[in-house]
Amino acid sequence: MSTTVEAQRAWFEQAIDQAQGDLPGQDLEWLQQTRAHARRAIGTLPVPNRKSEEWRYTAIEGLLKNSFQTPAGEADAARVLEAGGWLEPDYPAYRVMIVNGRCIADASQTAGLPEGATVGSLRTALATDPELLGTWFGQAAAHTDHLFTALNTALINDGIFLHLEPGVVLDRPVEVVYLSLGQEQAPLTQPRNLVVLENGASATLVERFIGPGDALYFHNGVTELALRDGAVLKHYRVQDESRNAYHLSSLYLTQDRNSLYQGTTLAFGGAWARTDYQAVFKEEGARCELGGLYTVGDRQLTDFHLDVRHNVPDCSSREQFKGILYGKGRGVFDGRILVEKQAQHSDAHLSNDNLLLTENGEIDTKPQLEIYADDVKCSHGTTVGQIDPQQMFYLRSRGIDADAARRMLCLGFAGEVIDAIEVPELREYASQRLVATLNQSIQAAE
Amino acid sequence: MLSIKNLHVSIEDKAILKGLNLEIAAGEVHAVMGPNGSGKSTLSHVLAGREGYEITDGEVLFNGEDLLSLEPEQRARLGIFLGMQYPVELPGVNNMTFMRESLNAVRRGRGEAELDAVAFMKRVREKAKLVELDDRLLKRSVNAGFSGGEKKRNEILQMAMLEPQLAILDETDSGLDIDALRVISGGVNALRSPDRSIILITHYQRLLDYIQPDFVHVLVDGRIVRSGDKQLALELEKKGYGWIEEEAAA
């Protein structure tokens, strides 16, 4: 048993020790220390296994069978642009292109940003603005609590840095595209992002995760988000990784007084994809809305873990996740809401609804409310169901064929989550992407 | 137009319709009345193609075509419309989008061009007036949170949009107050035409004050036991179903 664990741990150590390319900010003591702590933590942190609640339904053995390597240097921007199509849907936005974990300046477009706004490469910011970074780095993420976050931290290299000074309001969304390109040695791509909205600042952030066809890679991204007093962040994430990809996103969010975070994640792709959200209320009056939609088919596992912590009074949170499972798709949902003793007047509602289109789909869903305060409004609900034959008959009796009827009902089921996206082009894209997936599932069933 | 011959239908081996015969010509309005459990709703569901019913004998011809071998959507495209007793709610499915998909599917089936968004909007607004359906309900999810009366108006609106040859209205009057009944009947009457036949399935004579049928049939224990004109409905109203059931049993 222990030999297995040691072998698994060695996988993490090798991934770090064999990384190629120079890490930036060698002269920054805080950064070097952070990396070193994380590297040491790899030796002691528990390796995720199915005996722990957090990983009960999500095995990492398949991931560890592969050997991934951090690529050296930047990808060739010309090659990326030539490949094209990556920037659909097109809409007015500040764009940052990240390829295999590295920002590609030539494929990014951030001209015209208002004063007080920084949107760009973390690597660049380490050179130009190290003090600001040093202030915020690691405030939200505990670098040494989770093995995968430690893996990312030990090799901090690049990612996005989004910083808005007090009162700055962005006129257009910031869109970050993470493109992972397969190569001879399957890449380990580990973007490290830092998003800080100072008092009263406001932005929309779109993130899209993509990879071509059947490319094999492991995306292990870590994002720290800090919203200060009254800041508003709308955050839309579309996970559309290649069908062989492993994807782990760990998001660490902290919210100050009266701030608002609205996050919607759409998970369509990947062979093994997990999103971990940790949201912590640090001051009163803040609100956090987490939404998600996942479609999971053959040879896919999609996992969402939420950990929302009401540490202070008078905050509210909403978690609404919906899943559509078909073929032999496997979904995992674990939504934990913690309301501490002092967090009176907390208002939290969590729901997870699942639609099984086939008999072989599987969803393991677990809402957890841990409430230690006595004056709160909290609830949760979980459903797993099939398409209602009465609804099907209603649509068909109106001339709509069975496939189209099924599509309409699935879109209707998912609609609430998609409608929360306030960028029209992205919303439209999400609907079309869902329709394409549903068509695939219908074909597969035939 | 519709010819039902010796129709036998079972649900899970329990016989519901036991040799039903009915002939309906173009432009006629037929009321089918009967006590609870006599098979009225089964008849409407079987005509529309709902699953779960076993046809053990008989046939149904619609304009000469074997109706029972067709899928529900094929029947709708041929011009059959079922106004449901309990219209289901479709959360997240926009009423307008649904009606447009439905209308265009039926139009494609009839070999007609699809309506574009503008033409569709114009048509749906015009027809919504017919049943006094609030425009706002068009923008909501189909039937979701609608009152009983609103659901029935929405059904008749769909009938008006789809212009069926044969409309089967299954207890359209149930759960309606007198004002709603008047509006909905007005809508149905406006849709009467020499090419359109209607089957009104109802419990009560009251509906027939508003929509005057050409024929009235009494369904008892899976068979039509008596047919007549609207006088028969008045007689039933006065005397109940008891006497006719006794007669049928004798």
XYZ file of C-alpha atoms in Angstrom:
696
model
C 0.000 0.000 0.000
C 2.628 2.494 1.098
C 4.748 1.652 -1.905
C 1.830 2.710 -4.116
C 1.512 5.971 -2.228
C 5.245 6.578 -2.478
C 5.171 5.831 -6.188
C 2.324 8.268 -6.583
C 4.146 10.904 -4.601
C 7.189 10.337 -6.759
C 5.052 11.161 -9.801
C 4.447 14.634 -8.365
C 8.087 15.099 -7.429
C 9.258 14.050 -10.854
C 6.789 16.382 -12.518
C 8.464 19.232 -10.661
C 12.055 18.131 -10.957
C 11.819 17.407 -14.676
C 10.182 20.720 -15.562
C 11.985 22.485 -18.319
C 12.612 26.144 -18.875
C 13.539 28.927 -16.498
C 11.099 30.072 -13.889
C 10.700 33.835 -13.691
C 11.276 36.007 -10.643
C 14.360 34.154 -9.359
C 15.379 37.373 -7.627
C 12.115 37.664 -5.684
C 12.643 36.141 -2.292
C 8.962 35.723 -1.441
C 8.349 33.913 -4.681
C 11.329 31.611 -4.296
C 10.200 30.797 -0.781
C 6.668 30.116 -1.903
C 7.919 27.708 -4.548
C 10.257 26.011 -2.119
C 7.524 25.562 0.502
C 5.264 24.024 -2.069
C 8.033 21.717 -3.271
C 8.620 20.536 0.284
C 4.898 20.095 0.906
C 4.786 17.591 -1.961
C 6.781 15.251 0.286
C 4.282 15.349 3.137
C 0.803 16.151 1.800
C -1.628 13.247 1.575
C -1.927 11.785 -1.903
C -5.607 11.904 -2.936
C -7.201 8.498 -2.754
C -10.705 7.145 -2.744
C -10.730 6.703 1.004
C -10.903 10.441 1.485
C -14.300 12.127 1.106
C -12.868 14.700 -1.273
C -11.761 12.081 -3.775
C -14.114 9.184 -3.086
C -15.596 9.100 -6.567
C -12.711 10.542 -8.537
C -9.751 8.260 -9.013
C -6.398 9.760 -9.953
C -4.775 6.479 -11.010
C -5.571 7.073 -14.681
C -3.956 10.494 -14.517
C -0.848 9.144 -12.814
C -0.374 6.437 -15.437
C 0.627 9.149 -17.832
C 3.827 11.048 -17.694
C 3.499 14.763 -18.342
C 6.218 17.310 -18.803
C 6.234 21.054 -18.395
C 7.130 22.415 -21.841
C 10.049 24.739 -22.293
C 9.495 28.282 -23.477
C 6.644 29.876 -25.325
C 4.626 28.232 -28.017
C 5.047 29.645 -31.482
C 2.444 32.417 -31.791
C 2.325 32.104 -35.562
C 1.468 28.429 -35.310
C -1.267 29.193 -32.805
C -2.829 31.952 -34.862
C -2.607 29.864 -38.000
C -4.561 27.107 -36.326
C -7.296 29.713 -36.000
C -10.826 29.073 -34.851
C -9.671 29.335 -31.258
C -11.128 32.765 -30.855
C -14.713 31.878 -31.662
C -17.101 33.220 -30.537
C -15.865 36.655 -31.414
C -17.097 39.641 -29.466
C -15.574 42.881 -28.203
C -13.199 41.900 -25.403
C -9.717 42.341 -24.034
C -8.051 39.087 -24.922
C -5.242 37.106 -23.445
C -4.084 33.924 -25.135
C -2.361 31.327 -23.009
C -0.814 28.395 -24.809
C 0.487 25.438 -22.819
C 0.511 27.609 -19.735
C 2.361 30.577 -21.228
C 0.918 33.920 -22.311
C 1.397 34.672 -25.982
C 1.670 38.432 -26.275
C 1.374 38.414 -30.073
C -1.942 36.591 -29.885
C -3.340 38.786 -27.132
C -5.088 42.119 -27.383
C -5.397 44.402 -24.395
C -5.044 47.837 -25.990
C -7.414 50.524 -24.765
C -7.657 49.393 -21.153
C -8.734 52.197 -18.839
C -6.249 53.744 -16.439
C -5.858 51.715 -13.276
C -6.485 48.424 -15.009
C -3.823 45.779 -15.481
C -4.642 42.791 -17.623
C -1.864 40.605 -18.870
C 0.802 38.053 -18.248
C 1.721 37.128 -14.698
C 5.274 36.666 -15.889
C 5.395 40.236 -17.105
C 3.864 41.497 -13.880
C 6.528 39.683 -11.873
C 9.053 41.904 -13.629
C 7.126 45.159 -13.596
C 4.986 45.009 -10.491
C 6.525 42.500 -8.075
C 5.429 44.329 -4.937
C 1.762 44.350 -5.821
C 1.954 40.673 -6.692
C 3.804 39.907 -3.486
C 1.025 41.574 -1.501
C -1.688 39.431 -2.980
C -0.028 36.185 -3.799
C -1.193 33.336 -1.614
C -3.772 35.439 0.227
C -6.638 33.324 -1.015
C -4.950 30.033 -1.857
C -3.326 27.939 0.788
C -0.366 26.779 -1.275
C 0.434 23.865 0.892
C -2.969 22.336 1.697
C -3.557 20.442 -1.517
C -1.148 18.370 -3.494
C -2.278 19.631 -6.892
C -2.178 23.262 -5.785
C 1.293 22.645 -4.370
C 2.322 21.146 -7.722
C 1.152 24.299 -9.456
C 2.769 26.556 -6.867
C 6.154 24.851 -6.984
C 6.369 25.725 -10.684
C 4.721 29.164 -10.740
C 5.611 30.542 -14.128
C 2.874 32.326 -16.001
C -0.840 32.944 -16.147
C -2.974 36.032 -16.022
C -2.735 38.944 -13.693
C -5.884 41.043 -13.558
C -5.830 43.997 -11.208
C -8.314 46.846 -11.051
C -7.654 49.868 -8.903
C -10.502 51.247 -6.786
C -13.568 52.217 -8.784
C -12.257 50.997 -12.139
C -15.029 49.511 -14.258
C -14.085 47.589 -17.397
C -16.180 48.448 -20.434
C -15.714 45.042 -22.065
C -15.140 41.523 -20.798
C -11.657 40.154 -20.406
C -11.452 36.863 -22.243
C -8.682 34.413 -21.493
C -8.271 31.430 -23.782
C -6.204 28.536 -22.463
C -5.111 26.463 -25.385
C -3.282 23.230 -24.720
C -1.499 21.734 -27.686
C -0.451 18.135 -27.614
C 3.139 17.328 -28.426
C 5.509 14.392 -28.331
C 5.747 14.560 -24.562
C 2.272 15.170 -23.163
C 2.383 18.621 -21.616
C 1.667 19.598 -18.059
C 0.228 23.083 -18.317
C -0.164 24.978 -15.098
C -1.394 28.526 -15.454
C -1.343 30.482 -12.246
C -3.789 33.355 -12.135
C -4.302 36.242 -9.803
C -7.405 38.428 -9.992
C -7.722 41.373 -7.618
C -10.584 43.857 -7.775
C -10.027 46.736 -5.406
C -12.882 48.632 -3.722
C -15.809 49.263 -6.034
C -14.084 47.873 -9.123
C -16.077 45.826 -11.582
C -15.259 43.402 -14.389
C -16.466 40.497 -16.455
C -13.968 37.686 -16.901
C -14.447 34.918 -19.443
C -12.188 31.871 -19.441
C -12.232 29.204 -22.119
C -10.241 26.007 -21.865
C -9.639 24.275 -25.149
C -7.468 21.700 -26.827
C -7.535 20.113 -30.262
C -9.198 16.775 -30.982
C -7.645 13.996 -28.976
C -4.565 15.770 -27.610
C -3.329 14.368 -24.297
C -2.321 16.887 -21.644
C -2.899 17.794 -18.028
C -4.182 21.268 -17.277
C -3.627 21.980 -13.584
C -4.685 25.592 -13.158
C -4.870 27.597 -9.955
C -6.720 30.895 -9.742
C -6.796 33.226 -6.793
C -9.563 35.799 -6.764
C -9.870 38.627 -4.259
C -12.848 40.955 -4.283
C -12.507 43.952 -2.015
C -15.304 46.176 -0.685
C -18.179 46.469 -3.118
C -16.272 44.912 -6.020
C -18.274 43.000 -8.628
C -16.901 40.147 -10.716
C -18.880 38.206 -13.278
C -16.883 35.147 -14.152
C -17.815 32.757 -16.936
C -15.799 29.623 -17.550
C -16.217 27.260 -20.478
C -14.320 23.979 -20.165
C -14.079 22.540 -23.634
C -10.910 20.489 -23.343
C -9.911 17.744 -25.786
C -11.494 14.345 -25.308
C -8.318 12.848 -23.844
C -7.468 15.758 -21.595
C -7.102 15.803 -17.841
C -8.267 19.075 -16.367
C -8.176 20.378 -12.837
C -9.152 23.924 -11.977
C -8.711 25.057 -8.404
C -10.296 28.394 -7.616
C -9.768 30.246 -4.374
C -12.053 33.187 -3.792
C -12.135 35.666 -0.938
C -14.783 38.335 -0.611
C -14.772 41.544 1.380
C -17.724 43.672 2.437
C -20.668 43.937 0.041
C -18.773 42.406 -2.846
C -20.551 40.297 -5.451
C -19.161 37.287 -7.257
C -21.180 35.577 -9.968
C -19.465 32.533 -11.417
C -20.818 30.163 -14.032
C -18.838 27.149 -15.213
C -19.876 25.113 -18.228
C -18.100 21.779 -18.395
C -18.372 20.019 -21.735
C -15.011 18.450 -22.511
C -12.141 16.444 -21.130
C -11.756 12.787 -20.201
C -11.238 13.605 -16.544
C -12.192 17.083 -15.445
C -12.565 18.498 -12.010
C -13.342 21.970 -10.707
C -12.648 22.829 -7.086
C -14.131 26.037 -5.757
C -13.293 27.437 -2.370
C -15.140 30.624 -1.476
C -14.552 32.448 1.785
C -16.525 35.406 3.064
C -14.200 37.643 4.999
C -16.583 40.521 5.669
C -20.317 41.106 5.960
C -22.819 41.793 3.214
C -21.080 39.855 0.456
C -22.844 37.600 -2.011
C -21.503 34.656 -3.982
C -23.410 32.942 -6.775
C -21.934 29.777 -8.217
C -23.596 28.152 -11.181
C -22.598 25.247 -13.315
C -23.659 22.974 -16.106
C -21.958 19.727 -17.020
C -22.602 17.321 -19.851
C -20.894 13.992 -19.427
C -20.772 11.119 -21.910
C -18.782 7.983 -22.670
C -15.202 7.966 -21.374
C -15.789 11.121 -19.381
C -15.697 11.953 -15.725
C -16.663 15.424 -14.600
C -16.415 16.496 -11.007
C -17.393 19.660 -9.151
C -16.371 20.269 -5.575
C -17.626 23.388 -3.821
C -16.525 24.584 -0.456
C -18.333 27.769 0.557
C -17.453 29.194 3.935
C -19.713 31.625 5.717
C -17.280 32.864 8.347
C -18.972 36.195 9.043
C -22.610 37.315 9.433
C -24.983 38.623 6.765
C -23.583 37.022 3.639
C -25.519 35.077 1.058
C -24.580 32.323 -1.329
C -26.368 30.495 -4.114
C -25.099 27.316 -5.692
C -27.006 25.970 -8.643
C -25.512 23.107 -10.651
C -27.113 20.997 -13.340
C -25.836 17.911 -15.080
C -26.822 15.996 -18.183
C -25.390 12.485 -18.326
C -25.491 10.148 -21.272
C -23.727 7.014 -22.484
C -21.519 5.809 -19.654
C -20.780 9.333 -18.453
C -19.882 9.753 -14.794
C -20.547 12.884 -12.824
C -19.551 13.843 -9.316
C -20.960 16.752 -7.374
C -19.987 17.658 -3.862
C -21.322 20.928 -2.516
C -20.319 21.903 0.978
C -21.576 25.000 2.719
C -20.128 25.782 6.090
C -21.879 28.330 8.322
C -19.753 29.160 11.331
C -21.243 29.915 14.735
C -20.722 33.653 14.431
C -22.140 33.806 10.883
C -25.696 34.797 11.878
C -28.162 35.793 9.177
C -26.374 33.737 6.587
C -28.515 32.925 3.606
C -27.443 29.918 1.570
C -29.195 27.758 -0.956
C -27.644 24.897 -2.863
C -29.203 22.792 -5.586
C -27.938 20.067 -7.868
C -30.218 18.609 -10.515
C -29.275 15.826 -12.881
C -30.814 14.432 -15.988
C -29.830 10.892 -16.951
C -30.434 10.320 -20.659
C -29.295 6.703 -20.548
C -29.337 3.877 -18.057
C -25.565 3.681 -17.928
C -24.877 7.232 -16.818
C -23.901 7.730 -13.194
C -23.947 10.679 -10.878
C -22.679 10.746 -7.328
C -24.068 13.834 -5.710
C -23.600 15.027 -2.180
C -24.848 18.302 -0.785
C -23.480 19.084 2.653
C -24.716 21.844 4.876
C -22.736 22.298 8.052
C -24.469 24.898 10.154
C -23.257 26.068 13.528
C -25.175 29.372 13.710
C -28.819 29.385 14.840
C -30.351 32.294 12.954
C -29.826 31.427 9.304
C -31.729 30.659 6.121
C -30.187 27.634 4.493
C -31.483 24.905 2.252
C -30.358 22.359 -0.251
C -31.923 20.054 -2.783
C -30.676 17.351 -5.096
C -32.515 15.568 -7.864
C -31.664 12.819 -10.325
C -34.235 12.078 -12.992
C -34.966 11.113 -16.552
C -36.771 12.946 -19.298
C -40.453 13.035 -18.469
C -42.474 10.924 -20.962
C -45.461 13.232 -20.535
C -43.387 16.213 -21.604
C -42.070 14.215 -24.547
C -45.590 13.314 -25.627
C -46.749 16.903 -25.325
C -44.028 18.120 -27.685
C -44.432 15.265 -30.133
C -48.202 15.742 -30.261
C -47.386 19.228 -31.541
C -45.449 17.894 -34.514
C -41.957 18.045 -33.008
C -39.967 14.867 -33.596
C -38.573 12.863 -30.707
C -34.935 13.979 -31.097
C -35.874 17.636 -31.322
C -38.223 17.234 -28.360
C -35.465 15.679 -26.263
C -33.142 18.501 -27.272
C -35.694 21.142 -26.307
C -36.269 19.572 -22.921
C -32.547 19.301 -22.211
C -31.999 22.900 -23.277
C -34.906 23.890 -21.070
C -33.365 21.999 -18.180
C -29.995 23.682 -18.703
C -31.474 27.044 -19.607
C -31.381 28.587 -16.169
C -27.642 28.107 -15.912
C -26.868 29.319 -19.436
C -29.191 32.306 -19.123
C -27.122 33.590 -16.214
C -24.347 34.382 -18.699
C -24.648 38.058 -19.519
C -22.410 38.072 -22.602
C -24.904 37.368 -25.425
C -22.390 35.860 -27.850
C -21.078 33.535 -25.189
C -24.577 32.561 -24.145
C -25.411 31.737 -27.756
C -22.179 29.772 -28.101
C -22.982 27.818 -24.944
C -26.439 26.906 -26.263
C -25.004 25.775 -29.576
C -22.297 23.791 -27.832
C -24.948 22.098 -25.725
C -27.050 21.312 -28.796
C -24.007 19.765 -30.496
C -23.369 17.606 -27.438
C -26.996 16.539 -27.298
C -26.940 15.616 -30.983
C -23.862 13.511 -30.286
C -25.581 11.807 -27.388
C -28.619 11.074 -29.537
C -26.437 9.603 -32.281
C -24.556 7.531 -29.753
C -27.815 6.171 -28.397
C -28.975 5.060 -31.829
C -62.342 12.276 -42.489
C -62.043 10.064 -39.416
C -63.292 6.531 -39.308
C -62.960 4.466 -36.131
C -63.971 0.841 -36.555
C -64.354 -1.714 -33.781
C -61.552 -0.194 -31.726
C -60.349 -2.285 -28.793
C -57.718 -0.828 -26.493
C -56.136 -2.158 -23.304
C -53.866 -0.680 -20.686
C -51.721 -3.328 -19.012
C -54.132 -6.084 -20.044
C -57.171 -4.231 -18.795
C -59.647 -3.618 -21.608
C -60.715 0.033 -21.766
C -62.216 0.481 -25.226
C -64.302 -2.515 -26.264
C -65.383 -2.084 -29.851
C -65.780 1.621 -30.430
C -67.182 2.866 -33.743
C -67.280 6.496 -34.813
C -67.489 8.227 -38.199
C -66.680 11.906 -38.475
C -67.028 13.909 -41.673
C -65.319 17.198 -42.497
C -66.724 20.221 -40.698
C -68.648 18.259 -38.077
C -68.487 18.811 -34.337
C -68.976 15.663 -32.272
C -69.349 15.665 -28.517
C -68.300 12.513 -26.691
C -69.772 12.333 -23.216
C -69.703 9.670 -20.575
C -69.120 8.867 -16.939
C -65.675 8.673 -15.343
C -63.682 5.679 -16.465
C -65.761 5.077 -19.581
C -62.720 5.505 -21.846
C -63.051 9.123 -23.045
C -59.480 10.140 -22.339
C -58.157 6.820 -23.622
C -59.873 7.553 -26.919
C -58.253 10.980 -27.194
C -54.808 9.655 -26.259
C -54.998 6.770 -28.692
C -55.970 9.102 -31.509
C -53.003 11.372 -30.726
C -50.569 8.463 -30.385
C -49.643 8.433 -26.753
C -47.569 5.452 -25.579
C -48.788 2.902 -23.072
C -51.909 1.733 -24.869
C -52.260 -1.606 -26.576
C -54.517 -1.743 -29.606
C -55.949 -5.259 -29.533
C -58.399 -4.928 -32.415
C -59.956 -2.533 -34.890
C -58.655 0.308 -36.995
C -58.617 4.064 -37.258
C -58.452 5.696 -40.670
C -57.722 9.377 -41.082
C -58.451 10.486 -44.625
C -58.025 6.869 -45.582
C -54.634 6.508 -43.889
C -53.935 4.029 -41.089
C -53.509 6.398 -38.158
C -52.472 3.862 -35.545
C -49.187 3.011 -37.253
C -47.962 6.605 -37.087
C -45.829 8.402 -34.503
C -47.492 11.254 -32.592
C -45.508 13.878 -34.514
C -46.542 12.359 -37.844
C -50.179 12.535 -36.831
C -49.782 16.176 -35.813
C -48.304 16.928 -39.228
C -51.250 15.233 -40.899
C -53.508 17.663 -39.086
C -54.488 16.044 -35.805
C -54.438 18.187 -32.699
C -55.059 17.112 -29.123
C -56.020 19.815 -26.653
C -54.999 18.214 -23.389
C -56.996 17.923 -20.220
C -53.868 18.538 -18.163
C -51.341 20.440 -20.292
C -47.879 19.679 -18.895
C -45.481 22.372 -17.805
C -42.183 22.653 -19.679
C -39.834 24.658 -17.452
C -37.102 26.410 -19.393
C -38.812 25.888 -22.771
C -39.914 29.277 -24.036
C -43.546 29.319 -25.119
C -42.852 31.337 -28.253
C -39.884 29.186 -29.291
C -41.946 26.070 -28.682
C -44.861 27.296 -30.804
C -42.582 28.343 -33.608
C -40.808 24.946 -33.637
C -44.167 23.252 -33.551
C -45.735 25.360 -36.294
C -42.729 25.025 -38.565
C -42.540 21.270 -38.016
C -46.191 20.969 -38.991
C -45.737 23.330 -41.941
C -42.761 21.326 -43.201
C -44.918 18.225 -42.880
C -47.586 19.879 -45.030
C -44.989 20.915 -47.589
C -45.336 24.584 -46.711
C -42.535 27.070 -46.192
C -41.473 27.811 -42.625
C -42.564 31.135 -41.191
C -39.766 33.556 -40.444
C -39.566 35.238 -37.060
C -41.473 38.343 -38.133
C -44.335 36.523 -39.810
C -44.544 34.151 -36.887
C -44.726 36.966 -34.339
C -47.464 38.663 -36.278
C -49.479 35.474 -36.462
C -49.055 34.522 -32.819
C -50.021 37.993 -31.576
C -53.134 37.947 -33.719
C -54.181 34.483 -32.564
C -53.414 35.255 -28.919
C -56.102 37.946 -29.103
C -58.602 35.297 -30.098
C -58.249 33.547 -26.736
C -57.401 36.733 -24.828
C -54.050 35.316 -23.768
C -51.756 37.839 -22.130
C -48.745 38.553 -24.397
C -46.482 38.133 -21.421
C -47.367 34.444 -21.210
C -45.855 34.000 -24.660
C -42.468 34.969 -23.285
C -42.627 32.602 -20.343
C -41.857 28.891 -20.177
C -44.612 26.722 -21.651
C -47.460 26.459 -19.111
C -45.024 26.923 -16.214
C -46.889 28.606 -13.398
C -49.904 29.271 -15.649
C -53.337 29.157 -14.011
C -55.734 26.418 -15.129
C -57.516 28.858 -17.421
C -54.268 30.163 -18.893
C -53.158 26.640 -19.714
C -56.377 25.959 -21.594
C -56.138 29.259 -23.472
C -52.624 28.292 -24.422
C -53.945 25.003 -25.794
C -56.552 26.710 -27.957
C -53.931 29.233 -29.084
C -51.829 26.298 -30.331
C -54.864 24.919 -32.111
C -55.379 28.272 -33.799
C -51.727 28.378 -34.848
C -51.575 24.824 -36.184
C -54.923 24.935 -38.026
C -55.607 21.216 -37.653
C -58.097 19.249 -39.721
C -59.195 17.348 -36.652
C -59.065 18.832 -33.169
C -59.708 16.607 -30.180
C -60.446 18.740 -27.143
C -60.144 16.615 -24.019
C -62.175 18.147 -21.188
C -61.154 21.610 -22.242
C -63.893 22.917 -19.958
C -62.625 21.277 -16.780
C -61.454 23.695 -14.149
C -62.659 26.782 -15.988
C -64.774 29.537 -14.499
C -67.629 30.877 -16.543
C -65.690 33.800 -18.053
C -62.811 31.622 -19.138
C -65.255 29.093 -20.542
C -66.902 31.811 -22.610
C -63.564 33.062 -23.982
C -62.267 29.603 -24.816
C -65.537 28.541 -26.422
C -65.482 31.739 -28.433
C -61.995 30.804 -29.624
C -63.076 27.305 -30.608
C -66.186 28.592 -32.389
C -64.076 31.036 -34.383
C -62.020 28.055 -35.556
C -65.007 26.101 -36.809
C -64.890 25.707 -40.564
C -66.207 23.382 -43.258
C -62.780 21.657 -43.465
C -62.204 21.280 -39.753
C -63.735 18.630 -37.543
C -63.808 18.741 -33.782
C -64.246 16.071 -31.129
C -65.311 17.597 -27.823
C -64.732 15.284 -24.926
C -66.618 16.442 -21.902
C -68.326 15.467 -18.742
C -70.841 18.225 -18.672
C -73.490 19.589 -20.910
C -72.463 23.127 -19.938
C -69.713 23.313 -22.592
C -72.249 22.394 -25.264
C -74.253 25.549 -24.518
C -71.260 27.435 -25.843
C -70.014 25.109 -28.540
C -73.002 23.584 -30.234
C -72.270 20.074 -31.474
C -73.755 18.460 -34.550
C -73.721 15.059 -32.834
C -73.584 13.814 -29.285
C -72.310 10.339 -28.379
C -72.472 8.626 -25.058
C -69.533 6.436 -24.172
C -70.144 3.784 -21.541
C -67.735 1.013 -20.628
C -65.651 1.400 -23.757
C -68.451 1.539 -26.304
C -70.637 4.225 -27.779
C -74.045 3.195 -26.531
C -76.139 5.992 -27.851
C -75.810 8.786 -30.419
C -78.051 11.721 -31.098
C -78.099 15.468 -31.483
C -77.669 18.026 -28.738
C -81.027 17.090 -27.241
C -79.326 13.936 -25.991
C -76.902 16.040 -23.982
C -79.771 17.933 -22.378
C -81.436 14.674 -21.491
C -78.225 13.425 -19.884
C -77.951 16.640 -17.930
C -81.418 16.060 -16.525
C -81.301 12.338 -15.889
C -77.597 11.594 -15.360
C -75.771 8.609 -16.854
C -77.460 5.984 -14.719
C -80.364 5.155 -16.986
C -78.191 4.880 -20.036
C -75.706 2.628 -18.238
C -78.569 0.374 -17.209
C -79.847 0.298 -20.744
C -76.407 -0.527 -22.057
C -75.993 -3.328 -19.561
C -79.392 -4.796 -20.394
